[in-house]
Coordinates of N, CA and C in Angstrom, one line a residue:
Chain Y
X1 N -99.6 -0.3 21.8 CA -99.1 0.8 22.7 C -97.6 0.6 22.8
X2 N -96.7 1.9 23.4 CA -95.7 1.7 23.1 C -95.0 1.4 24.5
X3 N -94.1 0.5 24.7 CA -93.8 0.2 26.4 C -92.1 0.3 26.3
X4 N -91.7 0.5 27.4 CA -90.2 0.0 27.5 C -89.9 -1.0 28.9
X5 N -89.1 -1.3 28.9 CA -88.8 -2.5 30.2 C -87.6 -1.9 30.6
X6 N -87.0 -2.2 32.0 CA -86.0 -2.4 32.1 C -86.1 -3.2 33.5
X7 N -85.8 -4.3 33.3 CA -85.9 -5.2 34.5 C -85.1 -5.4 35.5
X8 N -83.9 -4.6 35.2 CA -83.2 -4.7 36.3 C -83.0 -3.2 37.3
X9 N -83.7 -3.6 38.1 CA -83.5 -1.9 39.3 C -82.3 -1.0 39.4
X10 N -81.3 -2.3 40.2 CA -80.4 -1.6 40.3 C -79.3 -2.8 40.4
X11 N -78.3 -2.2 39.8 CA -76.9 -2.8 39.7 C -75.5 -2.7 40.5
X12 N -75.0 -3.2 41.0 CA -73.8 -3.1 42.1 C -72.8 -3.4 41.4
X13 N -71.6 -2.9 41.0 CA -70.4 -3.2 40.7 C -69.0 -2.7 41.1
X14 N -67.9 -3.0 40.6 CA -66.9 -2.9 41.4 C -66.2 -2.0 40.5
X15 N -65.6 -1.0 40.6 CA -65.2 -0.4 39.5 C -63.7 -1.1 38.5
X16 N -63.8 -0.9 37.1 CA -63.5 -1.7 36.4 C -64.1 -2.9 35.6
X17 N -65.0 -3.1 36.3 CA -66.1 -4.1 35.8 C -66.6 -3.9 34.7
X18 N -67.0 -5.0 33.9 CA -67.9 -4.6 33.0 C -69.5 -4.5 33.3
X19 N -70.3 -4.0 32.5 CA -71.6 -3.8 33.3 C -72.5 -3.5 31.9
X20 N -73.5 -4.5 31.8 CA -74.7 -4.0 30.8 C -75.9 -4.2 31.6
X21 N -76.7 -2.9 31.2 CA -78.2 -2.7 31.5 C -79.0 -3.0 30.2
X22 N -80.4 -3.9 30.7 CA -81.1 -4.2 29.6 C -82.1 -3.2 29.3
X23 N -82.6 -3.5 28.2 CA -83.8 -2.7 28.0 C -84.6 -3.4 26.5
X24 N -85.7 -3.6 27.1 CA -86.6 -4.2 26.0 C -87.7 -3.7 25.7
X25 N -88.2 -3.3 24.8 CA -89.4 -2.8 24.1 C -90.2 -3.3 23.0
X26 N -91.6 -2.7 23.3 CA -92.5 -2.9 22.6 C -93.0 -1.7 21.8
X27 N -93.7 -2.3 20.7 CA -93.8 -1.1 19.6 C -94.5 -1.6 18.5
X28 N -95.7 -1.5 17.7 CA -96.3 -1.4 16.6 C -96.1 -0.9 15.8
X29 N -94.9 -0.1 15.7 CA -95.2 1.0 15.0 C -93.3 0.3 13.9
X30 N -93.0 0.3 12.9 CA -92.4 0.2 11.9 C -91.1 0.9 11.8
X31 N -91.5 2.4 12.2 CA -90.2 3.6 12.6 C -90.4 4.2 13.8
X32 N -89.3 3.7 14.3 CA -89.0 4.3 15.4 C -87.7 4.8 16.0
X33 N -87.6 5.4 17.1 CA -86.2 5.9 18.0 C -86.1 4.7 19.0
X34 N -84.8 4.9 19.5 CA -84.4 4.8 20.4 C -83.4 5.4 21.7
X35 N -83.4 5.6 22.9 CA -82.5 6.4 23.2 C -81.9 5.6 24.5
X36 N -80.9 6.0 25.1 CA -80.6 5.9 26.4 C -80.2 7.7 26.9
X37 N -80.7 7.5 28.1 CA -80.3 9.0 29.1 C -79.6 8.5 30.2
X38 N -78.3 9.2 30.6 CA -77.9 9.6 31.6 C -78.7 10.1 32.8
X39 N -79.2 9.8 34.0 CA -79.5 10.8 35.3 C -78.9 10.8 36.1
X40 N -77.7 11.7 36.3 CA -76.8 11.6 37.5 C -77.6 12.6 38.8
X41 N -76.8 12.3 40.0 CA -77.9 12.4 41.1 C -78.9 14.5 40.9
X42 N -77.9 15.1 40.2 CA -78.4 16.7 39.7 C -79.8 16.6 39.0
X43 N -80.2 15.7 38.7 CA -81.5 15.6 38.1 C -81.8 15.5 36.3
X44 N -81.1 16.3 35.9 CA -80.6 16.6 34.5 C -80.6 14.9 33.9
X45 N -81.3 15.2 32.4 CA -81.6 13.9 32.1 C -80.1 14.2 31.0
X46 N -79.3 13.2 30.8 CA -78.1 13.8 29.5 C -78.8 12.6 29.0
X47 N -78.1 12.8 27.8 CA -78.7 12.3 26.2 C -77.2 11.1 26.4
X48 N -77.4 10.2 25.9 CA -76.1 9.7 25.7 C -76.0 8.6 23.7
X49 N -77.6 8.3 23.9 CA -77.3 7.7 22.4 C -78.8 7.6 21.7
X50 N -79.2 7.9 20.2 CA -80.2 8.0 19.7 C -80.2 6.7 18.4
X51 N -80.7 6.0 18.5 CA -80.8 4.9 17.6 C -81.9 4.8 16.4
X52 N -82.0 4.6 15.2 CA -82.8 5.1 14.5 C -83.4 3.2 14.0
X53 N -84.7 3.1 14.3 CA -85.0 1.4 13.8 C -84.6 0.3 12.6
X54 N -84.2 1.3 11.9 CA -83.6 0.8 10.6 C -82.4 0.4 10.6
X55 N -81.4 0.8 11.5 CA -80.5 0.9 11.8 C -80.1 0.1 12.9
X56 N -79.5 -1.1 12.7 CA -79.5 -2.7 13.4 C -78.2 -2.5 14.0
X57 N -76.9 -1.4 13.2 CA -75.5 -1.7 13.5 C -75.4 -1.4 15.0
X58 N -74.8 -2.3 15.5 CA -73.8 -1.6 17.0 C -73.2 -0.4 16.8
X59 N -73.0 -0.1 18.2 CA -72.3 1.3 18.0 C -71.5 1.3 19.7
X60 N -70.4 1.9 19.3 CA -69.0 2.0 20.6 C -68.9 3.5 20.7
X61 N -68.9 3.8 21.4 CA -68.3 5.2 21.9 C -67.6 5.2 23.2
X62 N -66.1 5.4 23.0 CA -65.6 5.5 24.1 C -65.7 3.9 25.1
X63 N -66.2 3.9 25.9 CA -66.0 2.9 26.8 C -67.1 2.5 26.9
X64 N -68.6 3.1 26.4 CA -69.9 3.2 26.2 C -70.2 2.2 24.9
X65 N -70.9 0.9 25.1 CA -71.8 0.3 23.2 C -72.8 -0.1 23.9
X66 N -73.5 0.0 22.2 CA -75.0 -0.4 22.2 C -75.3 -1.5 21.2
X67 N -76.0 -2.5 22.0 CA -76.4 -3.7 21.4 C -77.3 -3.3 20.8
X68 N -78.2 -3.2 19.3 CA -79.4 -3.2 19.0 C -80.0 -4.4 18.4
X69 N -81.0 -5.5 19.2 CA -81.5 -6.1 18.2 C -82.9 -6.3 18.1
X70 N -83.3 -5.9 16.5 CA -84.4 -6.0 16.2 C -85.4 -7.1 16.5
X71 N -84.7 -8.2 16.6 CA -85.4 -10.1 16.5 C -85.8 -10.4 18.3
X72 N -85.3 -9.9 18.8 CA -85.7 -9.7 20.4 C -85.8 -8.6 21.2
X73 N -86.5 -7.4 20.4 CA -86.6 -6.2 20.9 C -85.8 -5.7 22.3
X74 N -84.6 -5.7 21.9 CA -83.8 -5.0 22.8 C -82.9 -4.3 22.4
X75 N -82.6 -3.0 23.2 CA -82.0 -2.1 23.0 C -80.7 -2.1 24.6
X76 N -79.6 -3.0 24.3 CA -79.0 -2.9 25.8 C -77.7 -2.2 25.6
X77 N -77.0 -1.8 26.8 CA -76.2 -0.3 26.7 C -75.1 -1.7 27.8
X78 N -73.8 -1.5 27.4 CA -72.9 -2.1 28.0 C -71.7 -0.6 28.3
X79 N -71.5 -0.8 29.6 CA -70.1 0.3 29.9 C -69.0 -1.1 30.2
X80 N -67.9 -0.5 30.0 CA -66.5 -1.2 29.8 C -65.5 -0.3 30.7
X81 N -65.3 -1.6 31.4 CA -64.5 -0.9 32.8 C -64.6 0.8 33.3
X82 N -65.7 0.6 33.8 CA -66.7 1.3 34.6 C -66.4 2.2 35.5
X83 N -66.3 3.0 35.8 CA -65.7 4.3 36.8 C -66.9 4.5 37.2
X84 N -66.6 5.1 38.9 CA -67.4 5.7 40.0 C -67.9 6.9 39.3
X85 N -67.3 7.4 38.4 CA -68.2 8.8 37.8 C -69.5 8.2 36.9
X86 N -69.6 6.9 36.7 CA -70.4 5.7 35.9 C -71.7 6.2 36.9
X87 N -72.3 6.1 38.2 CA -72.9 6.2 39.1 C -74.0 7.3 38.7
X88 N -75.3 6.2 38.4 CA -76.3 7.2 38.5 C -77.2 6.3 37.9
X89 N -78.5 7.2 37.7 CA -79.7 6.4 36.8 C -79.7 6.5 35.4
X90 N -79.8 5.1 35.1 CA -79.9 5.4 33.8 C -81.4 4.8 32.8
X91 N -82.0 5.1 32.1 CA -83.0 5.2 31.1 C -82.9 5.1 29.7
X92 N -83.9 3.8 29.6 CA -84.0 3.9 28.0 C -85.1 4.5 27.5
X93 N -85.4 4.5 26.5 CA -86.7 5.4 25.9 C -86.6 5.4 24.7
X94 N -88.0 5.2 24.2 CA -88.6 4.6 22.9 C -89.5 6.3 22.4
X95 N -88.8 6.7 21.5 CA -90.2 7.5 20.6 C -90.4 7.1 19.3
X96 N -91.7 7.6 19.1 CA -92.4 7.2 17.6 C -91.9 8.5 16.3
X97 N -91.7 8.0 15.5 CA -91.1 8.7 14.2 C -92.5 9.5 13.9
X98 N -92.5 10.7 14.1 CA -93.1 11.6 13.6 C -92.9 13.2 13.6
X99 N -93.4 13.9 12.7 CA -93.3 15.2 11.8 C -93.1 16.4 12.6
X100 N -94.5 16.1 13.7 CA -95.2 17.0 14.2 C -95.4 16.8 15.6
X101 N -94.8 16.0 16.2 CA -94.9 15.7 17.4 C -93.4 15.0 18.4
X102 N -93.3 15.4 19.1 CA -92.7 14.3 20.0 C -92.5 13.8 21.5
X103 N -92.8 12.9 22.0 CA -93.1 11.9 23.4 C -92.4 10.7 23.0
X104 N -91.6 10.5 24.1 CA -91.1 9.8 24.6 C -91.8 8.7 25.8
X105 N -91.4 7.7 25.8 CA -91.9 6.6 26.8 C -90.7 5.6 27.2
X106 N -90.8 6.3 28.6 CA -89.2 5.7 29.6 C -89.3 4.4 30.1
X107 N -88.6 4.0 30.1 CA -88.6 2.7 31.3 C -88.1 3.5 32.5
X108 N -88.3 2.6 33.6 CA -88.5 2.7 34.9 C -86.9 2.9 35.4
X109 N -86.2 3.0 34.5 CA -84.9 3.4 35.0 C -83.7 2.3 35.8
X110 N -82.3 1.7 35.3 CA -81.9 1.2 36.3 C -80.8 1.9 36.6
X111 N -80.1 1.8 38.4 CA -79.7 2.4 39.3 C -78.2 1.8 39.0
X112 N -77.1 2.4 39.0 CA -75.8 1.8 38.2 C -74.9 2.4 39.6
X113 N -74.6 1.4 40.5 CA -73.7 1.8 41.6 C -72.3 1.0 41.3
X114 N -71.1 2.0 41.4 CA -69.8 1.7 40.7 C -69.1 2.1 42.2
X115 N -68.5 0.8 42.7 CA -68.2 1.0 43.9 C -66.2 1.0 43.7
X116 N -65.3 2.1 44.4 CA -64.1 2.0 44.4 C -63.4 0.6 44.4
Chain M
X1 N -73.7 28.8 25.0 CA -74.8 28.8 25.2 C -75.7 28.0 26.4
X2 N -76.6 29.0 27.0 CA -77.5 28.0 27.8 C -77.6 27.3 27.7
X3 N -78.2 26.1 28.2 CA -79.0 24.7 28.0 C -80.1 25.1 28.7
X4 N -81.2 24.2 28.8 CA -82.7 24.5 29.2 C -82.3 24.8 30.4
X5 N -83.1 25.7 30.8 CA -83.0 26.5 32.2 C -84.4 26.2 32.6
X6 N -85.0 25.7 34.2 CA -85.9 25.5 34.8 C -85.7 26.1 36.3
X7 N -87.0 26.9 36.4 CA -87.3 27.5 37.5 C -88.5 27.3 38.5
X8 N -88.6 27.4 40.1 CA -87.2 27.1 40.6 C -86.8 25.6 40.4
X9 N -85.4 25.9 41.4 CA -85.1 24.2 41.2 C -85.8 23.0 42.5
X10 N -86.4 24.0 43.3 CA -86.9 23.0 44.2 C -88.6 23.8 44.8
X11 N -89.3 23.2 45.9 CA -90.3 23.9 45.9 C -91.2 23.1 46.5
X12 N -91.9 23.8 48.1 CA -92.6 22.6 48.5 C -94.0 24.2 48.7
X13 N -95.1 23.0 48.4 CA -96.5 23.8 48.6 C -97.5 23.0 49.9
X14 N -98.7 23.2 49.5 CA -99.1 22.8 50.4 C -100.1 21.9 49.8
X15 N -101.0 20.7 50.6 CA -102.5 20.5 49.3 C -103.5 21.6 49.0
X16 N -104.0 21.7 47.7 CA -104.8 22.3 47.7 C -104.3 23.8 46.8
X17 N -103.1 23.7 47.3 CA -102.1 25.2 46.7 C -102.2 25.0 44.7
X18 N -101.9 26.1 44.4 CA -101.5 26.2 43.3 C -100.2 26.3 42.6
X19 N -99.5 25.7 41.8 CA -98.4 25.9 41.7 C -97.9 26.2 39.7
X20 N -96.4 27.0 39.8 CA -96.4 27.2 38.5 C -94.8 27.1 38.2
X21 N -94.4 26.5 37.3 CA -93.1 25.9 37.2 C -92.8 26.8 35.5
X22 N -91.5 26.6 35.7 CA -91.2 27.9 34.0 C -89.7 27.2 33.8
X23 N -89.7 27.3 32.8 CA -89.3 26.5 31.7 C -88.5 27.9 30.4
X24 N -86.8 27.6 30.3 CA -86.8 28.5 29.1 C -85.6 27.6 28.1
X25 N -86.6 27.4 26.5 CA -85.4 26.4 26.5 C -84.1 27.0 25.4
X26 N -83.5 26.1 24.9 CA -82.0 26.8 24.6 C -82.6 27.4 23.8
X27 N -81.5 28.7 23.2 CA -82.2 29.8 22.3 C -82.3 28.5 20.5
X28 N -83.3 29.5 20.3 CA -83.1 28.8 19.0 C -84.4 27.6 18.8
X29 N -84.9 27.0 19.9 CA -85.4 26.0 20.1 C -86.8 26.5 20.3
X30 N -87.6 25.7 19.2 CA -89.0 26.4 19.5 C -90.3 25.2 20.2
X31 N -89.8 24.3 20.5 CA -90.0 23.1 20.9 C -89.9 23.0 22.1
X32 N -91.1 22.8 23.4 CA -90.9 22.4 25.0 C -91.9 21.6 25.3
X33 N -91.4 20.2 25.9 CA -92.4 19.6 26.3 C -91.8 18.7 27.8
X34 N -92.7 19.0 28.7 CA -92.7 18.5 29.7 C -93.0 17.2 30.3
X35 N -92.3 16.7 30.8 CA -92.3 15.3 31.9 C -92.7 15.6 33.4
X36 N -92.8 14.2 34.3 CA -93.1 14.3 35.0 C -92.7 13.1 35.7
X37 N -91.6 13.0 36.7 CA -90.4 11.7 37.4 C -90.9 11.7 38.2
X38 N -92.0 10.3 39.0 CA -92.3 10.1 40.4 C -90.9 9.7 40.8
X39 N -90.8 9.4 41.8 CA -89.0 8.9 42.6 C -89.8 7.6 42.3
X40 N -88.4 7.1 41.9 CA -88.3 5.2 41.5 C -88.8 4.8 40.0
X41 N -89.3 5.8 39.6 CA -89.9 5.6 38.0 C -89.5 6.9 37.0
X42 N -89.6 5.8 35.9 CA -89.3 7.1 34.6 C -90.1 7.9 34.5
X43 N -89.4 8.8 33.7 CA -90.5 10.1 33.4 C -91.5 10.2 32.8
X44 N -92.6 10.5 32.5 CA -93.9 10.5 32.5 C -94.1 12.1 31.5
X45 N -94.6 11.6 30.1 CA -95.4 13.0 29.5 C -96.2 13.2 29.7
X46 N -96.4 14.7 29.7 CA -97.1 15.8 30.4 C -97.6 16.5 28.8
X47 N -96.8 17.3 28.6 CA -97.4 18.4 27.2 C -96.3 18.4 26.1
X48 N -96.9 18.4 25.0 CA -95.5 19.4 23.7 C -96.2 20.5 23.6
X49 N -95.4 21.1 23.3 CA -95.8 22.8 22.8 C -95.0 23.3 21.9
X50 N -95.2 23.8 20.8 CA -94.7 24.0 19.7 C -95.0 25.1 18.9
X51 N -94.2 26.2 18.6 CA -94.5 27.5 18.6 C -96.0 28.1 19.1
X52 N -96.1 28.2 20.3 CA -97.3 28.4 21.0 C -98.3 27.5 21.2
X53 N -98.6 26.4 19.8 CA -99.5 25.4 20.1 C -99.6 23.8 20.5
X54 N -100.2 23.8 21.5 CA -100.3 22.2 22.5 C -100.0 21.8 20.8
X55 N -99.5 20.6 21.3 CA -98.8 19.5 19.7 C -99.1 18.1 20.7
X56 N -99.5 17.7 22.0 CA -99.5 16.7 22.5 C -99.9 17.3 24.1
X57 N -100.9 15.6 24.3 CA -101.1 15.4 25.8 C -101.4 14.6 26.4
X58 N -100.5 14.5 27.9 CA -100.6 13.4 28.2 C -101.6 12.8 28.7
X59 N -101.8 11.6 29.5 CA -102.8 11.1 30.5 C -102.8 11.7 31.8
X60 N -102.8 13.1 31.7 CA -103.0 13.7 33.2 C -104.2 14.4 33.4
X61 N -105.3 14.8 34.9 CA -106.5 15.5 34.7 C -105.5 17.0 33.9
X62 N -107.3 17.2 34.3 CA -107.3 19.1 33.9 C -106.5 20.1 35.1
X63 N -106.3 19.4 35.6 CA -105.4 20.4 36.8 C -104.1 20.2 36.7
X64 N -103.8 19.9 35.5 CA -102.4 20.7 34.9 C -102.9 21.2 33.2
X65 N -101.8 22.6 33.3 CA -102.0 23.2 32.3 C -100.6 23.9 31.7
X66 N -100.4 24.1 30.6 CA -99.2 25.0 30.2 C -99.4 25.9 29.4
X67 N -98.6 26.4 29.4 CA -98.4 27.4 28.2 C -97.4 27.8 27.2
X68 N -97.0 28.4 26.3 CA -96.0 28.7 25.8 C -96.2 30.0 25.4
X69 N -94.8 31.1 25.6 CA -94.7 32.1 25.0 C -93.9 32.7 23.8
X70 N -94.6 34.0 23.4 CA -93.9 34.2 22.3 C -92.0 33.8 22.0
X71 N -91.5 33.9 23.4 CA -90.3 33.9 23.0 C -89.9 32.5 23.4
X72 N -90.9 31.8 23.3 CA -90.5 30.5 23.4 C -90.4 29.3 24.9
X73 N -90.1 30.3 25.9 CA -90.2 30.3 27.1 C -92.1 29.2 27.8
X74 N -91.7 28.4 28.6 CA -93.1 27.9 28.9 C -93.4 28.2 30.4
X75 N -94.8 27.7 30.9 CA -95.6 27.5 32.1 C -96.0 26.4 32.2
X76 N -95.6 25.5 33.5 CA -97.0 24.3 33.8 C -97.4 24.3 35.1
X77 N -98.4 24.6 35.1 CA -99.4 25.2 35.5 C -100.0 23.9 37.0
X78 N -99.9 23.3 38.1 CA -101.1 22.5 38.2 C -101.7 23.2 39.7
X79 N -103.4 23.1 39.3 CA -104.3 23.7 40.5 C -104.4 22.1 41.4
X80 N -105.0 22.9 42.5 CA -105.5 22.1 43.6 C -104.5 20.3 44.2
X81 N -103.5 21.3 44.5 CA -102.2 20.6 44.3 C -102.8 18.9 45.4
X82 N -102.3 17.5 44.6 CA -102.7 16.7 45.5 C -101.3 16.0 46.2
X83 N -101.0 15.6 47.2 CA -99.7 14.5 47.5 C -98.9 14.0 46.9
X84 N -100.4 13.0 45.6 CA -99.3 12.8 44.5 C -98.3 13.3 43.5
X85 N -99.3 14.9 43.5 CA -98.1 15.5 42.2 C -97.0 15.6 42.9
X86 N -96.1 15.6 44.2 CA -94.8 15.5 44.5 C -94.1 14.4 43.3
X87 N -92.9 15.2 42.7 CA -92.2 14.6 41.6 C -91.2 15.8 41.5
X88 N -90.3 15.5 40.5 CA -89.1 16.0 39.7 C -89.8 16.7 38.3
X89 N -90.2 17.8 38.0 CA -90.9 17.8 36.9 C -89.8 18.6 35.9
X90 N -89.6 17.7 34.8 CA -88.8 17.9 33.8 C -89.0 18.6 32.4
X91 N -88.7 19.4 32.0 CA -88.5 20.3 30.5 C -87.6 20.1 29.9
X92 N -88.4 19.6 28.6 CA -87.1 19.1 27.2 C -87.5 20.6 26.3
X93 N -86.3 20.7 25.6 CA -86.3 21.4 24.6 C -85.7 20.6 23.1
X94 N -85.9 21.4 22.0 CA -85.8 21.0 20.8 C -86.5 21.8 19.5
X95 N -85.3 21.4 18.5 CA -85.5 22.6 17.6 C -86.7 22.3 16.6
X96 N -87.4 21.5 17.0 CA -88.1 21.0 15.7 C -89.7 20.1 16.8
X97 N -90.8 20.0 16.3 CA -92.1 19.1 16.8 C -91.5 18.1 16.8
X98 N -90.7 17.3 15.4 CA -91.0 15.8 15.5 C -89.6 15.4 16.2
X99 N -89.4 13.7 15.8 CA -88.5 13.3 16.1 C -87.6 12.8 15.2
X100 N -87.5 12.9 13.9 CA -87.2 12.4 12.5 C -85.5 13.3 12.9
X101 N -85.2 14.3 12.7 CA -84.1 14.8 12.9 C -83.5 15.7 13.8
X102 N -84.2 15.5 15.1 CA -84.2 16.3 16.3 C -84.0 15.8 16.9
X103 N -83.4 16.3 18.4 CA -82.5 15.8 19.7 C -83.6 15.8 20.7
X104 N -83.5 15.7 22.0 CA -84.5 16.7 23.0 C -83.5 17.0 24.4
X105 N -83.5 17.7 24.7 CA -82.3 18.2 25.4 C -83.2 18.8 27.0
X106 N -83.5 18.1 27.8 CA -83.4 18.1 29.2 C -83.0 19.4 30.4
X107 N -83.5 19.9 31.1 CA -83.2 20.6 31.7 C -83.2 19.7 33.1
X108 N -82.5 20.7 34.6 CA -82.6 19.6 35.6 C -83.2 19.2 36.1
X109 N -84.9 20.3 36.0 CA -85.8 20.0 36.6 C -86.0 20.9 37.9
X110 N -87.5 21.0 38.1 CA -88.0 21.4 39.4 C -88.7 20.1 40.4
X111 N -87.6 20.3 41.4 CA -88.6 19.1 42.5 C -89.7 19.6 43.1
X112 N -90.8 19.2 42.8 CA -92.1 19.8 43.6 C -92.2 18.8 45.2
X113 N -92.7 19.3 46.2 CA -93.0 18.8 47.4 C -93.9 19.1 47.7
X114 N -95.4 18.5 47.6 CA -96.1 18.6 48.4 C -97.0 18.2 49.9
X115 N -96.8 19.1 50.7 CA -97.5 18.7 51.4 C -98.9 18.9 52.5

């Protein structure tokens, strides 16, 4: 079955800080996604990064990287000197590679408070 | 261009009520499947729907239901409303069923309140 983790609730930081949220997953399955979403307090899930299984490299955007490693099933998201606009929930999420279908399975979300 | 549009955006019933949430997603997108955010937890699937036909379902009873219409546009449906369905219920869109070369793109959601 397929699960995600994120073990940490919520996070307190100072703005400027650096700050990674984890996320670890489970999966049987060979091909798969990865994602992280934005939830700022409007509800709206934003998309922020889609990872493809095969695909081990790191990746930076902006002030935004993603750790991927396959050998300890984690997928963790680091922000780099962090702004109050940083503030919100954030989610990872695992889907299964297929044709004709798609579902997603979230982790429980951690809370990213970026304090002045 | 729009992005998924969900209506309304808030909404309190009563138990026992019936309720119906609608969903239109970006043009172009033939692809809508619904979540379901208790507060404190991730989202939870609900249905795919894909040019008109269920493509997926989640672990929820029969008193939720959806639909999809010709122009793409959806319904979710749930009868005999209980406490627990209070949630954020969410609508992705996307141009394609799978996930091999497709995005899913989010609307803000309808907050349901039951009580």
């Amino acid at each position: 079955a397929q699960k995600v983790t994120q073990a940490q609730t919520e996070i307190s930081v100072v703005e400027k800080e650096d700050v990674t949220l984890d996320c670890v997953y489970e999966t049987r399955d060979t091909t798969y996604y990865l994602f992280w979403y934005k939830q700022p307090p409007s509800g709206e899930l934003v998309f922020l990064i889609r990872r493809n299984s095969f695909d081990e490299q790191n990746e930076i955007s902006g002030r935004y990287s993603w750790n991927f490693q396959k050998s300890t099933s984690s997928f963790n998201f680091t922000i780099t000197a962090s702004q109050v606009v940083d503030s919100a929930v954030y989610f990872c999420a695992l889907s299964e590679a297929k044709d004709n279908f798609n579902k997603f399975y979230f982790g429980s979300g951690t809370k990213l408070n970026v304090k002045p | 261009d729009a992005g998924v549009t969900q209506s309304p955006t808030h909404l309190i019933k009563t138990r026992g009520q019936h309720v119906t949430l609608r969903c239109s997603p970006i043009s172009g997108h033939k692809s809508v499947s619904w979540y379901q955010q208790v507060l404190g937890q991730g989202p939870q699937f609900i249905f795919q729907y894909y040019e008109k036909e269920e493509r997926g379902r989640g672990n929820f009873p029969d008193r939720f239901s959806a639909r999809q219409f010709p122009n793409y546009s959806s319904e979710l449906n749930v009868n005999a409303l209980l406490l627990g369905d209070s949630a954020l219920y969410l609508c992705a869109s996307s141009s394609a069923p799978g996930t091999k070369n497709t995005e899913a793109f989010f609307g803000q959601g309808t907050r349901l309140t039951v009580v």
